[in-house]
Structures are given as C-alpha cells and as structure tokens.
mmCIF file of C-alpha atoms in Angstrom:
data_model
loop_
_atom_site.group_PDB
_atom_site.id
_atom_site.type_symbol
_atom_site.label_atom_id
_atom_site.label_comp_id
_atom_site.label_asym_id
_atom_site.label_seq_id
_atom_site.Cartn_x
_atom_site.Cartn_y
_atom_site.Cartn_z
ATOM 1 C CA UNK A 1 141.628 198.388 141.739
ATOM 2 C CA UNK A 2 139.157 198.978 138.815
ATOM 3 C CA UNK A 3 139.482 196.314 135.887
ATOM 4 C CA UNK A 4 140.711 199.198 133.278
ATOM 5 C CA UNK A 5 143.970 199.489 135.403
ATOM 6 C CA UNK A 6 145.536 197.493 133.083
ATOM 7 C CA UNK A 7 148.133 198.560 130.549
ATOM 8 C CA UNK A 8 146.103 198.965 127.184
ATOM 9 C CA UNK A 9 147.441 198.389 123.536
ATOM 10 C CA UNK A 10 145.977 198.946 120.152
ATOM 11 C CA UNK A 11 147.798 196.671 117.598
ATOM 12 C CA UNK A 12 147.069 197.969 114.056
ATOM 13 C CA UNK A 13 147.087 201.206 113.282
ATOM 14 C CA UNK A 14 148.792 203.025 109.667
ATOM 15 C CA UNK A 15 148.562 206.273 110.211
ATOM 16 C CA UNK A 16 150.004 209.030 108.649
ATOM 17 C CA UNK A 17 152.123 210.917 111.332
ATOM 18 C CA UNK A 18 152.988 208.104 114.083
ATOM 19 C CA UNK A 19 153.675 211.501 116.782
ATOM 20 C CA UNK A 20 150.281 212.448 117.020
ATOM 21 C CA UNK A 21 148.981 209.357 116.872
ATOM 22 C CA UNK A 22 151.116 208.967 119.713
ATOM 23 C CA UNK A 23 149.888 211.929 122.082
ATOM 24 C CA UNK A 24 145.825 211.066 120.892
ATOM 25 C CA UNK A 25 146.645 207.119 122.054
ATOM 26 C CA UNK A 26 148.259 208.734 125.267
ATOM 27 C CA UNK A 27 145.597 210.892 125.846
ATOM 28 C CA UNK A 28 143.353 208.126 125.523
ATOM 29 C CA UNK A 29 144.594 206.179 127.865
ATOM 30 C CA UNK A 30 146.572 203.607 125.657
ATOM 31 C CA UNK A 31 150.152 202.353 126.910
ATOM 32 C CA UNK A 32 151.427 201.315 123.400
ATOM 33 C CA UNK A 33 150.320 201.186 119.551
ATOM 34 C CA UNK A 34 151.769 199.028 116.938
ATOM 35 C CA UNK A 35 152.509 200.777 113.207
ATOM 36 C CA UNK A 36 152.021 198.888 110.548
ATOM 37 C CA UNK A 37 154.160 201.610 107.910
ATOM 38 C CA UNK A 38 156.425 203.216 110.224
ATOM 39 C CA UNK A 39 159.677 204.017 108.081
ATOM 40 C CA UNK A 40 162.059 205.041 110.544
ATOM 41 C CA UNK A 41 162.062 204.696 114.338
ATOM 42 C CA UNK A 42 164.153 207.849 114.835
ATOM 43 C CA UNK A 43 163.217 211.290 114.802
ATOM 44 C CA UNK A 44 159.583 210.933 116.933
ATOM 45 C CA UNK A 45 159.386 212.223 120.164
ATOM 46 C CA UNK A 46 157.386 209.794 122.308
ATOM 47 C CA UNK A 47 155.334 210.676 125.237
ATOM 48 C CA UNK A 48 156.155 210.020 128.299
ATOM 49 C CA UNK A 49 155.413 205.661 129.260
ATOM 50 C CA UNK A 50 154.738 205.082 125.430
ATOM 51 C CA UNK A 51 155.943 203.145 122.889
ATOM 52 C CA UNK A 52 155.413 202.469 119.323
ATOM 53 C CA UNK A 53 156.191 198.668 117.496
ATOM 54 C CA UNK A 54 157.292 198.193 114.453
ATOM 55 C CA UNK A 55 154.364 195.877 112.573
ATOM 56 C CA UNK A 56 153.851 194.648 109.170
ATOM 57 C CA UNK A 57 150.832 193.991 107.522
ATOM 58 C CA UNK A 58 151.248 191.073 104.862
ATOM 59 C CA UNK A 59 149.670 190.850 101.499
ATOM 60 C CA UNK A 60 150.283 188.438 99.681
ATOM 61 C CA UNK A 61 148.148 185.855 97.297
ATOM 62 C CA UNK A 62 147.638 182.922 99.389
ATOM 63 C CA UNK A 63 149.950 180.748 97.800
ATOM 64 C CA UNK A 64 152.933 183.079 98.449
ATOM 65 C CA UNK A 65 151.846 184.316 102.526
ATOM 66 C CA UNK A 66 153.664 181.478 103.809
ATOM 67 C CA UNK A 67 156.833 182.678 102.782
ATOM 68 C CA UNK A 68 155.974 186.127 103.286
ATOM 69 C CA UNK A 69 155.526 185.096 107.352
ATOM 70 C CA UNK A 70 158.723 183.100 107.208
ATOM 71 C CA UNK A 71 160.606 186.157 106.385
ATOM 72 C CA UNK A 72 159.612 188.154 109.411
ATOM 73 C CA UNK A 73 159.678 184.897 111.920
ATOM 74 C CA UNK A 74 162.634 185.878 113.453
ATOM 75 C CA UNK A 75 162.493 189.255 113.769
ATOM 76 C CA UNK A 76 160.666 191.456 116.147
ATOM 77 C CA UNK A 77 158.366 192.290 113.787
ATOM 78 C CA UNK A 78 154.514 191.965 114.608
ATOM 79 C CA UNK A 79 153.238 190.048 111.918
ATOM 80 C CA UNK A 80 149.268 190.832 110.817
ATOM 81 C CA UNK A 81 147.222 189.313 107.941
ATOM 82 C CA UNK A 82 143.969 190.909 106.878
ATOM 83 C CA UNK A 83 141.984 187.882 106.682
ATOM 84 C CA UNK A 84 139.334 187.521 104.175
ATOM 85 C CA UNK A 85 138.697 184.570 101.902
ATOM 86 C CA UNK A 86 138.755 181.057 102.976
ATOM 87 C CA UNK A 87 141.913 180.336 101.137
ATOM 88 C CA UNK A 88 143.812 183.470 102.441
ATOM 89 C CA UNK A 89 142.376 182.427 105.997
ATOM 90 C CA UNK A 90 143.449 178.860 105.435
ATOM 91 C CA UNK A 91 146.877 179.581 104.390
ATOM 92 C CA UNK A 92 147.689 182.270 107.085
ATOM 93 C CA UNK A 93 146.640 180.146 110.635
ATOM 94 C CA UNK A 94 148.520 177.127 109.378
ATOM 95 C CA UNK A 95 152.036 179.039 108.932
ATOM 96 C CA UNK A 96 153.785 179.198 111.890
ATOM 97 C CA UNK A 97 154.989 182.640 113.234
ATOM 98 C CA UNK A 98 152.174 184.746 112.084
ATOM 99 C CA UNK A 99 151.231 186.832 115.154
ATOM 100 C CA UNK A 100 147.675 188.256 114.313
ATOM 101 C CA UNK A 101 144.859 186.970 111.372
ATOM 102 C CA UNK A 102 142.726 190.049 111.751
ATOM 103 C CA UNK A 103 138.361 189.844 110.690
ATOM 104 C CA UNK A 104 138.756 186.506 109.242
ATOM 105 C CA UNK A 105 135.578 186.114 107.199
ATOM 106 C CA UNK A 106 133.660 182.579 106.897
ATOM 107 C CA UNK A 107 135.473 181.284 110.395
ATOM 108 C CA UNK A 108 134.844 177.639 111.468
ATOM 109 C CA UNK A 109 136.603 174.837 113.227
ATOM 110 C CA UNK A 110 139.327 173.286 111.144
ATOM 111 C CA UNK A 111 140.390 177.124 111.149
ATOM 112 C CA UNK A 112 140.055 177.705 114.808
ATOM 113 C CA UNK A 113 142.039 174.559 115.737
ATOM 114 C CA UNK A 114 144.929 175.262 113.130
ATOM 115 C CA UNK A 115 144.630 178.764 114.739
ATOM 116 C CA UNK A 116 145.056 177.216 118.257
ATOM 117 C CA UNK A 117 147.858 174.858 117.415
ATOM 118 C CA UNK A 118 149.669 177.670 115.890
ATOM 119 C CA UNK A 119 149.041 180.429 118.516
ATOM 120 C CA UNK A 120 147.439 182.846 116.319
ATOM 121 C CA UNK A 121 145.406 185.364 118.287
ATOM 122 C CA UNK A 122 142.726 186.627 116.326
ATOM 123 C CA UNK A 123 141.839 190.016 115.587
ATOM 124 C CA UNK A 124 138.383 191.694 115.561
ATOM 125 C CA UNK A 125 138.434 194.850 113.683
ATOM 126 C CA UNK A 126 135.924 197.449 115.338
ATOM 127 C CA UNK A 127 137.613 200.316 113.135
ATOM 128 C CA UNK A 128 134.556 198.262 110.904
ATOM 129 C CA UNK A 129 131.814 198.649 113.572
ATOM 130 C CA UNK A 130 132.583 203.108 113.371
ATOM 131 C CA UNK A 131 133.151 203.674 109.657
ATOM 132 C CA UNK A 132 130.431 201.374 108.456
ATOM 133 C CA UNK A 133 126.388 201.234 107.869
ATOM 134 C CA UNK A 134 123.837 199.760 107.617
ATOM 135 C CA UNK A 135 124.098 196.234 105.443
ATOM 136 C CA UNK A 136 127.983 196.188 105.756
ATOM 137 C CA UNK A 137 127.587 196.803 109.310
ATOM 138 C CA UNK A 138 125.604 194.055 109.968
ATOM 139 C CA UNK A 139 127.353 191.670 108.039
ATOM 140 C CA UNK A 140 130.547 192.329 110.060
ATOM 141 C CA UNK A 141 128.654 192.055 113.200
ATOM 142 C CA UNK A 142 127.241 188.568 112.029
ATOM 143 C CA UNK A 143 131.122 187.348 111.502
ATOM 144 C CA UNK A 144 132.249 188.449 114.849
ATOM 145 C CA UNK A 145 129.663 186.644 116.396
ATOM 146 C CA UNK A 146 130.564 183.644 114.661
ATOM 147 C CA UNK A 147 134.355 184.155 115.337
ATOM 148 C CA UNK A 148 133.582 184.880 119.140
ATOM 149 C CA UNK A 149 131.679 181.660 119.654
ATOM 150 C CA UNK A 150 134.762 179.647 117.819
ATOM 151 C CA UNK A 151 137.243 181.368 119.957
ATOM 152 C CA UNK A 152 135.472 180.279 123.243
ATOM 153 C CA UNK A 153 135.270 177.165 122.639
ATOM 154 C CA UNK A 154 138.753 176.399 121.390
ATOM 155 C CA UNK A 155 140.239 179.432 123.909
ATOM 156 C CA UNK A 156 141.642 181.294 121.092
ATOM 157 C CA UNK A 157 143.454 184.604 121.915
ATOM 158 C CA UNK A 158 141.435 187.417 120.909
ATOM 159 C CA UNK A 159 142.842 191.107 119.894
ATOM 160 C CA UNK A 160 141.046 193.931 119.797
ATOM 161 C CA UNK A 161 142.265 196.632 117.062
ATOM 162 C CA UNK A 162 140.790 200.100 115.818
ATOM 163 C CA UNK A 163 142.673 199.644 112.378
ATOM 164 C CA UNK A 164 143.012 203.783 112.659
ATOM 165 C CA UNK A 165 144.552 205.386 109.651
ATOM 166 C CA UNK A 166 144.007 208.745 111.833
ATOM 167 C CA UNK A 167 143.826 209.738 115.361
ATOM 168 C CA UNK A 168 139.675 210.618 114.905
ATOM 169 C CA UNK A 169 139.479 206.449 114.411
ATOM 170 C CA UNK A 170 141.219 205.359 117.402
ATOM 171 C CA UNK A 171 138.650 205.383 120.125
ATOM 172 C CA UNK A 172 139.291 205.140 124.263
ATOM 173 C CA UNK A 173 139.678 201.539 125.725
ATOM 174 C CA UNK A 174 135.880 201.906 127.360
ATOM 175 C CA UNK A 175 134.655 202.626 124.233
ATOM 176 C CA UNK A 176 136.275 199.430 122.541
ATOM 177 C CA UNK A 177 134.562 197.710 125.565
ATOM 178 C CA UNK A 178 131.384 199.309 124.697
ATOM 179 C CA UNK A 179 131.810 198.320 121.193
ATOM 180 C CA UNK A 180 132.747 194.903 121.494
ATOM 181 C CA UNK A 181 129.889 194.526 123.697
ATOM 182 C CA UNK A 182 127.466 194.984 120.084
ATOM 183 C CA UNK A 183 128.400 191.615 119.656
ATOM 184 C CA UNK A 184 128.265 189.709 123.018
ATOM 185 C CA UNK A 185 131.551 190.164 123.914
ATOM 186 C CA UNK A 186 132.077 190.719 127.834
ATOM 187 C CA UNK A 187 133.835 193.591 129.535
ATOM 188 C CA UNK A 188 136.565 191.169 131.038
ATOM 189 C CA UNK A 189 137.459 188.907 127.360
ATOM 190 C CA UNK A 190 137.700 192.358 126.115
ATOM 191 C CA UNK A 191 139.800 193.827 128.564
ATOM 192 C CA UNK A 192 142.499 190.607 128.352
ATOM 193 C CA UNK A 193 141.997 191.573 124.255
ATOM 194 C CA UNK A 194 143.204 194.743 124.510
ATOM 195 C CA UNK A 195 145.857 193.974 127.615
ATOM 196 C CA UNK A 196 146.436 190.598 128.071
ATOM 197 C CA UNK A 197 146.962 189.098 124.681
ATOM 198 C CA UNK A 198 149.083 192.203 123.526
ATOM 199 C CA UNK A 199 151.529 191.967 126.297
ATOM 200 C CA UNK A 200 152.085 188.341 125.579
ATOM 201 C CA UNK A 201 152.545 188.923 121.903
ATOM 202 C CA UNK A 202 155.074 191.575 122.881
ATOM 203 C CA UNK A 203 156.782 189.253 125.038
ATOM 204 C CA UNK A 204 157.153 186.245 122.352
ATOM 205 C CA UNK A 205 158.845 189.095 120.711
ATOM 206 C CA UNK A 206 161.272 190.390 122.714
ATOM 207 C CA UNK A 207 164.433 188.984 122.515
ATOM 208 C CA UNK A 208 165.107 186.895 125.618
ATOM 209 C CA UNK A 209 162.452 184.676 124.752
ATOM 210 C CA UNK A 210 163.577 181.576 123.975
ATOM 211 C CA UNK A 211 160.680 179.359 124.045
ATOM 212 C CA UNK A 212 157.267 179.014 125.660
ATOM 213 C CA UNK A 213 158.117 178.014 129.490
ATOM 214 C CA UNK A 214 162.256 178.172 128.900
ATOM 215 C CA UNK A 215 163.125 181.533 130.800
ATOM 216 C CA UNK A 216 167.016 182.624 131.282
ATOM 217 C CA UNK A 217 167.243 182.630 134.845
ATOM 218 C CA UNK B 1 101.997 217.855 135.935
ATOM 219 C CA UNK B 2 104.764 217.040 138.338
ATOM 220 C CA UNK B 3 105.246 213.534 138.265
ATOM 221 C CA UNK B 4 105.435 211.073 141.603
ATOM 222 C CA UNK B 5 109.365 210.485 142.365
ATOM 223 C CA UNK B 6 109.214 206.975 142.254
ATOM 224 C CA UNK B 7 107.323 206.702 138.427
ATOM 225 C CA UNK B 8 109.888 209.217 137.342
ATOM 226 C CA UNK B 9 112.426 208.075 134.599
ATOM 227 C CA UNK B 10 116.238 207.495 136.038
ATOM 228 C CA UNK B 11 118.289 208.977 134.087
ATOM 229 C CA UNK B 12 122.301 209.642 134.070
ATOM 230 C CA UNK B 13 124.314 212.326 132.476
ATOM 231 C CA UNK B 14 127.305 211.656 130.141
ATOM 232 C CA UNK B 15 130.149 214.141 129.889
ATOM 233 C CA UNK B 16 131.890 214.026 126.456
ATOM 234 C CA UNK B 17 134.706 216.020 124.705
ATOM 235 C CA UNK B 18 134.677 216.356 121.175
ATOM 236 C CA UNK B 19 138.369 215.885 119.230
ATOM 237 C CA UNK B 20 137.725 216.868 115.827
ATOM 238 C CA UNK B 21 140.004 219.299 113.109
ATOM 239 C CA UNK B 22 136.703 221.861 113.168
ATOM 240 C CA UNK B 23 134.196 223.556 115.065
ATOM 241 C CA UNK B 24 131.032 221.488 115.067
ATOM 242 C CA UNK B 25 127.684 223.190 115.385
ATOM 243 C CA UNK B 26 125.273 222.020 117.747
ATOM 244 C CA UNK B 27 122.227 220.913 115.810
ATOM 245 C CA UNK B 28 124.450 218.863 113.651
ATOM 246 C CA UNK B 29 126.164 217.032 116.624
ATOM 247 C CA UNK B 30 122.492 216.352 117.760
ATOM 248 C CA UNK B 31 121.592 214.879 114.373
ATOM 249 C CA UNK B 32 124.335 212.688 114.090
ATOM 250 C CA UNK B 33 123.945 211.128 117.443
ATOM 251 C CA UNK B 34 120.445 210.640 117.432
ATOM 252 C CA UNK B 35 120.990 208.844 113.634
ATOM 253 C CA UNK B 36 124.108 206.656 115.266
ATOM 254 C CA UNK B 37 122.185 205.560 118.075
ATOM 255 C CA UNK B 38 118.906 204.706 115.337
ATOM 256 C CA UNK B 39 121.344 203.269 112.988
ATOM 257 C CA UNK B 40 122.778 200.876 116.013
ATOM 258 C CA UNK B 41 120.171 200.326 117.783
ATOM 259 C CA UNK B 42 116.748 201.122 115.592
ATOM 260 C CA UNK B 43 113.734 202.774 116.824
ATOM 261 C CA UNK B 44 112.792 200.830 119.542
ATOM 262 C CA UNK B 45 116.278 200.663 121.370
ATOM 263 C CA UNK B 46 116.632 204.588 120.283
ATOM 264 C CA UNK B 47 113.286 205.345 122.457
ATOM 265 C CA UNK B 48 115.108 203.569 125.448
ATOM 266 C CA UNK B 49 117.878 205.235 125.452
ATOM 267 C CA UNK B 50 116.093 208.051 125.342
ATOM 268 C CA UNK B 51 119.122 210.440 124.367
ATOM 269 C CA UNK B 52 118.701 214.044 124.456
ATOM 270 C CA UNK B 53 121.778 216.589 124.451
ATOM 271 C CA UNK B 54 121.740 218.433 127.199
ATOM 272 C CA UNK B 55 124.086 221.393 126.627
ATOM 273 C CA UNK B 56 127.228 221.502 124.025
ATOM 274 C CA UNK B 57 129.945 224.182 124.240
ATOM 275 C CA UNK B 58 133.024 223.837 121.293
ATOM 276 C CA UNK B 59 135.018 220.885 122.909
ATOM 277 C CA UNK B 60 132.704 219.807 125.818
ATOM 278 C CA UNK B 61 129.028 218.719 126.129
ATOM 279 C CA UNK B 62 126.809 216.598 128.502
ATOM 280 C CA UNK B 63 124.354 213.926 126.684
ATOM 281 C CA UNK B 64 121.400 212.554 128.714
ATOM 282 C CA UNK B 65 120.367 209.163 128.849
ATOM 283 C CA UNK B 66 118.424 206.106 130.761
ATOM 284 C CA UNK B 67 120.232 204.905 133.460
ATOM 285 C CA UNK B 68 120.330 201.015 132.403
ATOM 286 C CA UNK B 69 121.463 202.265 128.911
ATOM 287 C CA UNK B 70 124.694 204.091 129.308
ATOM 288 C CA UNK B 71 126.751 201.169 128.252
ATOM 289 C CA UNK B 72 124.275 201.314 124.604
ATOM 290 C CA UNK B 73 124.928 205.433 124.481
ATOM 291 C CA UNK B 74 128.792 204.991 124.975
ATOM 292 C CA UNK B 75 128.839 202.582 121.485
ATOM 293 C CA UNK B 76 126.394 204.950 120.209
ATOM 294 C CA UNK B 77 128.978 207.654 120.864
ATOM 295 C CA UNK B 78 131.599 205.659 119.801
ATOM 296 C CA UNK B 79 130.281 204.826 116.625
ATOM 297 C CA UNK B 80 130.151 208.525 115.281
ATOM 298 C CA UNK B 81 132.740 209.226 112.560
ATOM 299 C CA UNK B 82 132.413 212.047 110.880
ATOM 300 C CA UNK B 83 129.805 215.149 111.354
ATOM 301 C CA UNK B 84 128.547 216.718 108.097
ATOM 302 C CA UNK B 85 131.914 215.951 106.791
ATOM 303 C CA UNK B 86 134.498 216.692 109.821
ATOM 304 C CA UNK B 87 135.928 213.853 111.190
ATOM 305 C CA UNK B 88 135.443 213.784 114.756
ATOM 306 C CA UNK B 89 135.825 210.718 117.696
ATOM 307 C CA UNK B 90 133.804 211.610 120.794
ATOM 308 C CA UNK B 91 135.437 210.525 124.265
ATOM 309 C CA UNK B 92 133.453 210.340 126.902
ATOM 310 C CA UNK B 93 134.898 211.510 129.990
ATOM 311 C CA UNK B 94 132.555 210.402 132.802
ATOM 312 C CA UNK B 95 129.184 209.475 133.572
ATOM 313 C CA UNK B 96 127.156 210.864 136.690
ATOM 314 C CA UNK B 97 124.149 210.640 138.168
ATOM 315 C CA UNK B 98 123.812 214.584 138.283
ATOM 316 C CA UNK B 99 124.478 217.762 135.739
ATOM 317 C CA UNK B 100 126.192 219.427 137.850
ATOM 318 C CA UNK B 101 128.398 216.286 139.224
ATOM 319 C CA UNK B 102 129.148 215.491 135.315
ATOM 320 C CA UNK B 103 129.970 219.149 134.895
ATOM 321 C CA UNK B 104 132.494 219.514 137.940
ATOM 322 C CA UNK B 105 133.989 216.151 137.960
ATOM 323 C CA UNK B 106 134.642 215.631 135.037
ATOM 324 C CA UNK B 107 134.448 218.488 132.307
ATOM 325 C CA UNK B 108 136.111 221.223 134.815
ATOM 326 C CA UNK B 109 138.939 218.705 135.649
ATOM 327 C CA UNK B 110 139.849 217.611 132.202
ATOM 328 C CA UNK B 111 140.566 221.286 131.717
ATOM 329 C CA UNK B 112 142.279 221.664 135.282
ATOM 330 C CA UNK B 113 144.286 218.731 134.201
ATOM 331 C CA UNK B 114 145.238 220.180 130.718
ATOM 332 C CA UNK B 115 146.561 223.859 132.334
ATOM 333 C CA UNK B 116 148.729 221.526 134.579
ATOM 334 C CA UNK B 117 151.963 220.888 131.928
ATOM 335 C CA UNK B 118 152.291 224.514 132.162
ATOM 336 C CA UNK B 119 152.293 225.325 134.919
ATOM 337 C CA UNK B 120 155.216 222.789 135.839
ATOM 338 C CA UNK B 121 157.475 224.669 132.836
ATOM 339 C CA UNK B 122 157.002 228.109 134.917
ATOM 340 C CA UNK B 123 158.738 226.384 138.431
#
C-alpha cells in the first residue's frame, strides 16, 4: 500500500463555482474540499465519493474574533482565521473552538502552547509558495520554517491548504508534498496534513461527537 | 563523441498534462518553466536539474530531468501559475525512467481512462 492511499482533503478554498471545483479536486485525486463562501448546499451535483464542507473564514479586529468563534462553536461549521499580526494571532489560538489559524506570521512559543492547549491545527498556506516571487516568496518560506520547527516540538497539528479561489490554484496532493518539501517538511508530516488532521477535524465536527475519548457505544 | 555508459548523466522523464482555459504555445511553456525552476531554485540548483522539455502536444508533454532531482522539478512544476497571462496548473501524471514508458503509461492511459465514462453510457 503506497503512503498516498490515504483519503486527501484541501481545507480552504473560495472559489467561484464550488461544481467545478469539485470535478478538478476529484480529478486530482482529493476526497473532500472545504468552502469557505458556499451560499447554498443545494443545487450542486457532486461527484461521485466527494463532498464539500461548509467553512467560514473569520475577520474580525482582534478584539471582536473571540466572539466571532463563539458564534460558530457549536455548529458544524469549520472555523479558519487568516493569521497575521501578533495580536490577531494572539487572540485567535487562545479562543476555544477555532478549528484552523492559517500562515500565522511572527510564530513563537507562548503561541504554540496556547495553540496546543486549545487544539488549533495550524495551517500553512502553499497557495503563497505558487502565486508569489521573489522577496514575498522568501519571506513566506522563512515563516513556515519557523512555524514547522514550533509545531514539532510542541506536536501541533499541521494543515496543509491551497487557499484556491480557482481550480488552476488547487494543485495534486504530490505536488503539495513536493511543495511543502521547499521548506523541510517531510513526505509523511505532510501526508497526515493533508489526511490525518482533516479527518479528525471533520470528526470533532460531526455530530455524535461528544467529547474527546467519550464515544456513544 | 559517444560518451562511456557509466559517466553518462541519469536522467528520468516526467509526463505532465496541462489544465489551463487556453492553448499554450510551446516556447512559452518552456520559458516559464525554466524561469520557475531559476526563480525556486537559482542558477546553480537550475543547472542540476537540468530541465529540458522534451516534446509538448496541447494538453500533454514530457519534461526531462536528473534523476535525484525529480522531487525539485515536481515543485518547480507546481509552482507555475500563469503562462503569458493564462492561468494554467500543471499535473504531473507519472515519472519514468524511459520516453517511451512515460509516454505509454502514463499519457496514453490518462486518455484511455478519460474515453472510459462513455463508453459505460452506450451499455
């Protein structure tokens, strides 16, 4: 069995007609995407073994993205912040219930272990790595390196997103693998980022969860 | 000069299809991954890879490269947006060790694969 058996998900894409976004991600080899401004859930026909989740992406001034989160806690809603300043960043890993901080900038440890305590995967944005060049490039690279080394140490959960906006962004799950590699990441973390992690974020989601290690028998 | 077997360069072939809203013309495709790979990489991991395309027909193409280095091409690949103002996103399909394995295995089946839905509507 080849280590890209696994069931693949991309967790943050916007893009403009969910359906063929759909057939590329199917075509790609991808078992599920996550929209972050899907209006209705009728009306698109799904390939065959796909789905699509509803997600939200929250903006919000940091003061007020605690109560943003709260609002979507309960529901099945996949919760993503675009992380960026050190205040936004600060705000978003200590609220409990946020699924995904995605590219925080500036990481470091009182972040990681709020981030750990709150079981907030992380998201690396390689949609950054393909549209960008040169200086901006390098910069990003330089900030996943930094949040890769945090994450190892305090085992954060690490997701892997394309942040597509059309179906020419998304990319194959080798390729992310390829990608992620730019920055030291290996093939087997980024495998689990893009299977593992996803699949446990879906479960948390789903309602018979109750709690982590309650299960209805 | 015919070079001795063993001093020759190992090299591996990379099938690729093309998804993009356009037709893309061959020298472009060639200029844009020879500047991803030099943008990624910069002249000294560009001259190991050692990229050169090797043939390039509308949706399908094969791209040569060292063998150690296919890992490197694939983010090269990967890492091309848009050509001379298409949007594009390259997949590859397969790597082989051959043209013609690349070609059969991989290019010839995709499009095996793709008459397939069809055929099933017929029965």
């Amino acid at each position: 069995m080849s280590k890209y058996d696994s069931k693949f998900y991309d967790f943050f894409t916007h893009p403009d007609s969910p359906e063929l976004m759909a057939a590329g991600a199917k075509k790609y080899g991808y078992s599920g995407i996550v929209v972050t401004n899907l209006k209705a859930n009728e009306g698109i026909i799904l390939p065959d073994d796909f789905s699509i989740y509803k997600g939200v992406e929250i903006q919000a001034k940091s003061s007020r993205i605690r109560e943003e989160i709260k609002k979507h806690r309960d529901s099945n809603i996949i919760t993503i912040v675009r992380g960026g300043e050190e205040d936004i960043n600060r705000a978003s890993v200590e609220s409990d219930g946020l699924d995904i901080l995605l590219q925080p900038s500036e990481f470091n440890n009182v972040l990681a272990k709020a981030a750990s305590d709150n079981s907030i995967a992380i998201g690396l944005n390689l949609g950054l790595l393909i549209r960008l060049r040169g200086d901006a490039r390098v910069r990003e690279l330089k900030n996943m390196r930094i949040i890769l080394k945090h994450a190892r140490k305090y085992k954060l959960k690490m997701i892997l997103t394309s942040d597509s906006s059309s179906v020419y962004d998304l990319r194959s799950p080798r390729e992310m693998v390829a990608l992620s590699s730019l920055f030291g990441m290996t093939p087997f973390e980024a495998i689990d980022a893009m299977s593992i992690t996803p699949e446990n974020i879906l479960r948390r989601k789903s309602p018979d969860y109750i709690k982590e290690g309650i299960e209805i028998i | 000069m015919k070079t001795l077997p063993t001093l020759r360069e190992k090299k591996r072939y990379i099938a690729f299809e093309i998804n993009s809203g356009m037709a893309i013309i061959r020298q472009e495709l060639v200029r844009e991954i020879s500047n991803s790979i030099i943008s990624l990489f910069g002249d000294k991991g560009a001259s190991e890879i050692n990229p050169s395309l090797m043939s390039f027909e509308g949706r399908f193409g094969i791209l040569r490269c060292a063998r150690e280095k296919t890992n490197e091409t694939r983010a090269g690949l990967a890492c091309i947006n848009n050509i001379h103002g298409i949007l594009v996103s390259i997949h590859v399909l397969g790597i082989s060790g051959t043209i013609k394995g690349a070609t059969e295995k991989f290019i010839q089946q995709s499009l095996v694969k793709e008459s397939e839905p069809e055929k099933r509507i017929k029965k």
